[in-house]
Amino acid sequence: MKDENCIFCKLANGEIPTSTLYEDEDFRVILDANPASKGHALIIPKEHYANLYELDDELASKVLVLAKKMITKLTDVLGCDGYNLVQNNGETAGQTVFHFHLHLIPRYKGDAVGIGWKLGKLTEGDKEEILSKI
Ligand code: 5GP
Ligand code: ZN
């Protein structure tokens, strides 16, 4: 299913031209228009799913296989030193485009890409609560 108001549906299906690194029947991989670092790319399914919660199971399993292929090739091409894979679900988590996508963010020694968080400490209360509910 496509959503006619969704920019990523249009990009993924070639209705809006974009820099395509790879394409198959399920996905298009494009360069991010606002890269965190040189070569920042997005894996976008051609069908519309708002987020990972909604993503079809079969497609979900294909995403990581494709990510592995892409970062292997792109590490060669870009000469980067590592990769972050980032996938935001929900506005609170930083999602701005509500069509599932996986960020492939190349990392270069000494770069200023700000992916991280302040380390907390797992409390007994949180641990017991979560383990008792899962
Ligand atoms: P999110 O914040 O939803 O995880 O990521 C959305 C990403 O899509 C952002 O990194 C943003 O730069 C990228 N983006 C938004 N619109 C366009 C567009 O029209 N073309 C491309 N190539 N990237 C886009
Ligand atoms: Zn869409």
PDB file of C-alpha atoms and ligand atoms in Angstrom:
ATOM      1  CA  MET A   1       0.000   0.000   0.000  1.00  0.00           C
ATOM      2  CA  LYS A   2       1.163   3.529  -0.792  1.00  0.00           C
ATOM      3  CA  ASP A   3       0.179   6.762   0.937  1.00  0.00           C
ATOM      4  CA  GLU A   4      -0.306   9.538  -1.592  1.00  0.00           C
ATOM      5  CA  ASN A   5       0.641  12.186   0.963  1.00  0.00           C
ATOM      6  CA  CYS A   6       3.890  10.481   1.933  1.00  0.00           C
ATOM      7  CA  ILE A   7       7.166  11.868   0.586  1.00  0.00           C
ATOM      8  CA  PHE A   8       9.028   8.586   1.197  1.00  0.00           C
ATOM      9  CA  CYS A   9       6.427   6.628  -0.813  1.00  0.00           C
ATOM     10  CA  LYS A  10       7.192   8.997  -3.689  1.00  0.00           C
ATOM     11  CA  LEU A  11      10.972   8.786  -3.265  1.00  0.00           C
ATOM     12  CA  ALA A  12      10.993   5.002  -2.837  1.00  0.00           C
ATOM     13  CA  ASN A  13       8.866   4.452  -5.929  1.00  0.00           C
ATOM     14  CA  GLY A  14      10.751   6.870  -8.158  1.00  0.00           C
ATOM     15  CA  GLU A  15       7.951   9.452  -8.413  1.00  0.00           C
ATOM     16  CA  ILE A  16      10.413  12.046  -7.098  1.00  0.00           C
ATOM     17  CA  PRO A  17      13.962  11.678  -8.417  1.00  0.00           C
ATOM     18  CA  THR A  18      16.600  11.107  -5.758  1.00  0.00           C
ATOM     19  CA  SER A  19      20.169   9.843  -5.406  1.00  0.00           C
ATOM     20  CA  THR A  20      19.701   6.084  -5.470  1.00  0.00           C
ATOM     21  CA  LEU A  21      22.495   3.822  -4.228  1.00  0.00           C
ATOM     22  CA  TYR A  22      20.536   0.595  -4.639  1.00  0.00           C
ATOM     23  CA  GLU A  23      17.072  -0.578  -5.643  1.00  0.00           C
ATOM     24  CA  ASP A  24      15.233  -3.895  -5.723  1.00  0.00           C
ATOM     25  CA  GLU A  25      11.575  -4.932  -5.758  1.00  0.00           C
ATOM     26  CA  ASP A  26      11.143  -4.157  -2.042  1.00  0.00           C
ATOM     27  CA  PHE A  27      13.468  -1.251  -1.221  1.00  0.00           C
ATOM     28  CA  ARG A  28      15.257   1.828  -2.432  1.00  0.00           C
ATOM     29  CA  VAL A  29      18.428   3.003  -0.686  1.00  0.00           C
ATOM     30  CA  ILE A  30      19.029   6.727  -1.040  1.00  0.00           C
ATOM     31  CA  LEU A  31      21.384   9.404   0.238  1.00  0.00           C
ATOM     32  CA  ASP A  32      19.905  11.431   3.098  1.00  0.00           C
ATOM     33  CA  ALA A  33      19.278  15.061   2.106  1.00  0.00           C
ATOM     34  CA  ASN A  34      20.635  16.254   5.490  1.00  0.00           C
ATOM     35  CA  PRO A  35      23.492  13.872   6.174  1.00  0.00           C
ATOM     36  CA  ALA A  36      24.932  13.417   9.652  1.00  0.00           C
ATOM     37  CA  SER A  37      28.165  12.454   7.881  1.00  0.00           C
ATOM     38  CA  LYS A  38      29.395  11.905   4.318  1.00  0.00           C
ATOM     39  CA  GLY A  39      27.479   8.965   2.820  1.00  0.00           C
ATOM     40  CA  HIS A  40      24.538   8.914   5.296  1.00  0.00           C
ATOM     41  CA  ALA A  41      21.928   6.754   3.567  1.00  0.00           C
ATOM     42  CA  LEU A  42      18.379   5.564   4.177  1.00  0.00           C
ATOM     43  CA  ILE A  43      16.861   2.147   3.453  1.00  0.00           C
ATOM     44  CA  ILE A  44      13.235   2.783   2.513  1.00  0.00           C
ATOM     45  CA  PRO A  45      10.634   0.110   1.703  1.00  0.00           C
ATOM     46  CA  LYS A  46       8.537   0.758  -1.397  1.00  0.00           C
ATOM     47  CA  GLU A  47       5.322   0.004   0.485  1.00  0.00           C
ATOM     48  CA  HIS A  48       4.091   2.360   3.183  1.00  0.00           C
ATOM     49  CA  TYR A  49       4.574   1.308   6.806  1.00  0.00           C
ATOM     50  CA  ALA A  50       4.611   4.114   9.358  1.00  0.00           C
ATOM     51  CA  ASN A  51       7.219   2.536  11.607  1.00  0.00           C
ATOM     52  CA  LEU A  52       8.797  -0.724  12.773  1.00  0.00           C
ATOM     53  CA  TYR A  53       5.695  -1.708  14.760  1.00  0.00           C
ATOM     54  CA  GLU A  54       3.771  -1.839  11.489  1.00  0.00           C
ATOM     55  CA  LEU A  55       6.464  -3.276   9.221  1.00  0.00           C
ATOM     56  CA  ASP A  56       5.623  -6.583   7.531  1.00  0.00           C
ATOM     57  CA  ASP A  57       7.630  -9.438   9.169  1.00  0.00           C
ATOM     58  CA  GLU A  58       9.137 -10.665   5.916  1.00  0.00           C
ATOM     59  CA  LEU A  59      10.300  -7.171   4.952  1.00  0.00           C
ATOM     60  CA  ALA A  60      11.615  -6.610   8.462  1.00  0.00           C
ATOM     61  CA  SER A  61      13.867  -9.625   8.110  1.00  0.00           C
ATOM     62  CA  LYS A  62      15.115  -8.395   4.733  1.00  0.00           C
ATOM     63  CA  VAL A  63      16.069  -4.969   6.068  1.00  0.00           C
ATOM     64  CA  LEU A  64      19.011  -6.160   8.147  1.00  0.00           C
ATOM     65  CA  VAL A  65      20.356  -8.377   5.375  1.00  0.00           C
ATOM     66  CA  LEU A  66      20.262  -5.394   3.022  1.00  0.00           C
ATOM     67  CA  ALA A  67      21.829  -3.128   5.658  1.00  0.00           C
ATOM     68  CA  LYS A  68      24.708  -5.567   6.008  1.00  0.00           C
ATOM     69  CA  LYS A  69      25.274  -5.614   2.224  1.00  0.00           C
ATOM     70  CA  MET A  70      25.066  -1.837   1.959  1.00  0.00           C
ATOM     71  CA  ILE A  71      27.448  -0.997   4.798  1.00  0.00           C
ATOM     72  CA  THR A  72      29.939  -3.598   3.594  1.00  0.00           C
ATOM     73  CA  LYS A  73      30.022  -2.018   0.119  1.00  0.00           C
ATOM     74  CA  LEU A  74      29.848   1.568   1.397  1.00  0.00           C
ATOM     75  CA  THR A  75      32.668   1.081   3.881  1.00  0.00           C
ATOM     76  CA  ASP A  76      34.865   0.267   0.878  1.00  0.00           C
ATOM     77  CA  VAL A  77      33.537   3.159  -1.179  1.00  0.00           C
ATOM     78  CA  LEU A  78      33.684   5.803   1.564  1.00  0.00           C
ATOM     79  CA  GLY A  79      36.695   4.583   3.488  1.00  0.00           C
ATOM     80  CA  CYS A  80      34.810   5.122   6.760  1.00  0.00           C
ATOM     81  CA  ASP A  81      35.866   3.604  10.073  1.00  0.00           C
ATOM     82  CA  GLY A  82      32.535   2.313  11.366  1.00  0.00           C
ATOM     83  CA  TYR A  83      28.754   2.540  11.066  1.00  0.00           C
ATOM     84  CA  ASN A  84      25.759   3.420  13.185  1.00  0.00           C
ATOM     85  CA  LEU A  85      22.384   1.978  12.195  1.00  0.00           C
ATOM     86  CA  VAL A  86      19.624   4.172  13.590  1.00  0.00           C
ATOM     87  CA  GLN A  87      15.894   3.631  13.358  1.00  0.00           C
ATOM     88  CA  ASN A  88      13.497   6.074  15.002  1.00  0.00           C
ATOM     89  CA  ASN A  89       9.927   5.131  15.951  1.00  0.00           C
ATOM     90  CA  GLY A  90       7.592   7.882  17.082  1.00  0.00           C
ATOM     91  CA  GLU A  91       8.014  11.609  17.457  1.00  0.00           C
ATOM     92  CA  THR A  92       9.451  11.256  20.960  1.00  0.00           C
ATOM     93  CA  ALA A  93      12.177   9.042  19.536  1.00  0.00           C
ATOM     94  CA  GLY A  94      13.055  11.618  16.880  1.00  0.00           C
ATOM     95  CA  GLN A  95      11.038  10.264  13.958  1.00  0.00           C
ATOM     96  CA  THR A  96      10.163  13.071  11.548  1.00  0.00           C
ATOM     97  CA  VAL A  97       9.089  11.100   8.468  1.00  0.00           C
ATOM     98  CA  PHE A  98       6.378   8.588   9.275  1.00  0.00           C
ATOM     99  CA  HIS A  99       7.299   5.974   6.690  1.00  0.00           C
ATOM    100  CA  PHE A 100       9.650   3.315   8.063  1.00  0.00           C
ATOM    101  CA  HIS A 101      13.322   3.878   7.239  1.00  0.00           C
ATOM    102  CA  LEU A 102      16.671   2.711   8.552  1.00  0.00           C
ATOM    103  CA  HIS A 103      19.514   5.231   8.751  1.00  0.00           C
ATOM    104  CA  LEU A 104      22.972   3.988   7.719  1.00  0.00           C
ATOM    105  CA  ILE A 105      25.387   6.515   9.189  1.00  0.00           C
ATOM    106  CA  PRO A 106      29.079   6.168   8.333  1.00  0.00           C
ATOM    107  CA  ARG A 107      31.477   7.113  11.112  1.00  0.00           C
ATOM    108  CA  TYR A 108      34.910   8.615  10.595  1.00  0.00           C
ATOM    109  CA  LYS A 109      37.590   8.794  13.274  1.00  0.00           C
ATOM    110  CA  GLY A 110      37.277  12.149  15.055  1.00  0.00           C
ATOM    111  CA  ASP A 111      33.903  13.055  13.472  1.00  0.00           C
ATOM    112  CA  ALA A 112      31.378  15.131  15.411  1.00  0.00           C
ATOM    113  CA  VAL A 113      28.322  12.943  14.798  1.00  0.00           C
ATOM    114  CA  GLY A 114      26.308  13.134  17.992  1.00  0.00           C
ATOM    115  CA  ILE A 115      24.751   9.724  18.503  1.00  0.00           C
ATOM    116  CA  GLY A 116      24.781   8.767  22.143  1.00  0.00           C
ATOM    117  CA  TRP A 117      23.174   8.952  25.537  1.00  0.00           C
ATOM    118  CA  LYS A 118      24.158   9.509  29.127  1.00  0.00           C
ATOM    119  CA  LEU A 119      24.715   6.157  30.811  1.00  0.00           C
ATOM    120  CA  GLY A 120      22.206   5.430  33.564  1.00  0.00           C
ATOM    121  CA  LYS A 121      22.178   2.643  36.150  1.00  0.00           C
ATOM    122  CA  LEU A 122      19.709  -0.240  36.045  1.00  0.00           C
ATOM    123  CA  THR A 123      17.753  -0.169  39.309  1.00  0.00           C
ATOM    124  CA  GLU A 124      16.452  -3.286  41.077  1.00  0.00           C
ATOM    125  CA  GLY A 125      12.936  -1.816  40.907  1.00  0.00           C
ATOM    126  CA  ASP A 126      12.996  -1.277  37.142  1.00  0.00           C
ATOM    127  CA  LYS A 127      14.593  -4.656  36.546  1.00  0.00           C
ATOM    128  CA  GLU A 128      12.013  -6.530  38.632  1.00  0.00           C
ATOM    129  CA  GLU A 129       9.088  -4.615  37.174  1.00  0.00           C
ATOM    130  CA  ILE A 130      10.149  -5.207  33.567  1.00  0.00           C
ATOM    131  CA  LEU A 131      11.064  -8.862  34.010  1.00  0.00           C
ATOM    132  CA  SER A 132       7.770  -9.558  35.805  1.00  0.00           C
ATOM    133  CA  LYS A 133       5.718  -8.004  32.995  1.00  0.00           C
ATOM    134  CA  ILE A 134       7.446  -9.291  29.885  1.00  0.00           C
TER     135      ILE A 134
HETATM  136  P1  5GP B   1      13.804  10.513  10.903  1.00  0.00           P
HETATM  137  O1  5GP B   1      14.060  11.746  11.734  1.00  0.00           O
HETATM  138  O2  5GP B   1      12.330  10.385  10.552  1.00  0.00           O
HETATM  139  O3  5GP B   1      14.371   9.263  11.495  1.00  0.00           O
HETATM  140  O4  5GP B   1      14.620  10.730   9.575  1.00  0.00           O
HETATM  141  C1  5GP B   1      14.133  11.371   8.456  1.00  0.00           C
HETATM  142  C2  5GP B   1      15.310  11.607   7.540  1.00  0.00           C
HETATM  143  O5  5GP B   1      14.833  11.813   6.249  1.00  0.00           O
HETATM  144  C3  5GP B   1      16.148  12.833   7.923  1.00  0.00           C
HETATM  145  O6  5GP B   1      17.496  12.440   8.140  1.00  0.00           O
HETATM  146  C4  5GP B   1      15.997  13.746   6.721  1.00  0.00           C
HETATM  147  O7  5GP B   1      17.181  14.439   6.429  1.00  0.00           O
HETATM  148  C5  5GP B   1      15.625  12.784   5.609  1.00  0.00           C
HETATM  149  N1  5GP B   1      14.779  13.363   4.581  1.00  0.00           N
HETATM  150  C6  5GP B   1      13.612  14.031   4.770  1.00  0.00           C
HETATM  151  N2  5GP B   1      13.089  14.409   3.583  1.00  0.00           N
HETATM  152  C7  5GP B   1      13.956  13.974   2.626  1.00  0.00           C
HETATM  153  C8  5GP B   1      13.937  14.064   1.199  1.00  0.00           C
HETATM  154  O8  5GP B   1      13.046  14.626   0.572  1.00  0.00           O
HETATM  155  N3  5GP B   1      14.986  13.457   0.550  1.00  0.00           N
HETATM  156  C9  5GP B   1      15.992  12.820   1.216  1.00  0.00           C
HETATM  157  N4  5GP B   1      16.975  12.278   0.478  1.00  0.00           N
HETATM  158  N5  5GP B   1      16.027  12.723   2.559  1.00  0.00           N
HETATM  159  C10 5GP B   1      15.018  13.296   3.249  1.00  0.00           C
HETATM  160 ZN    ZN B   2       5.013   6.220   2.692  1.00  0.00          ZN
END
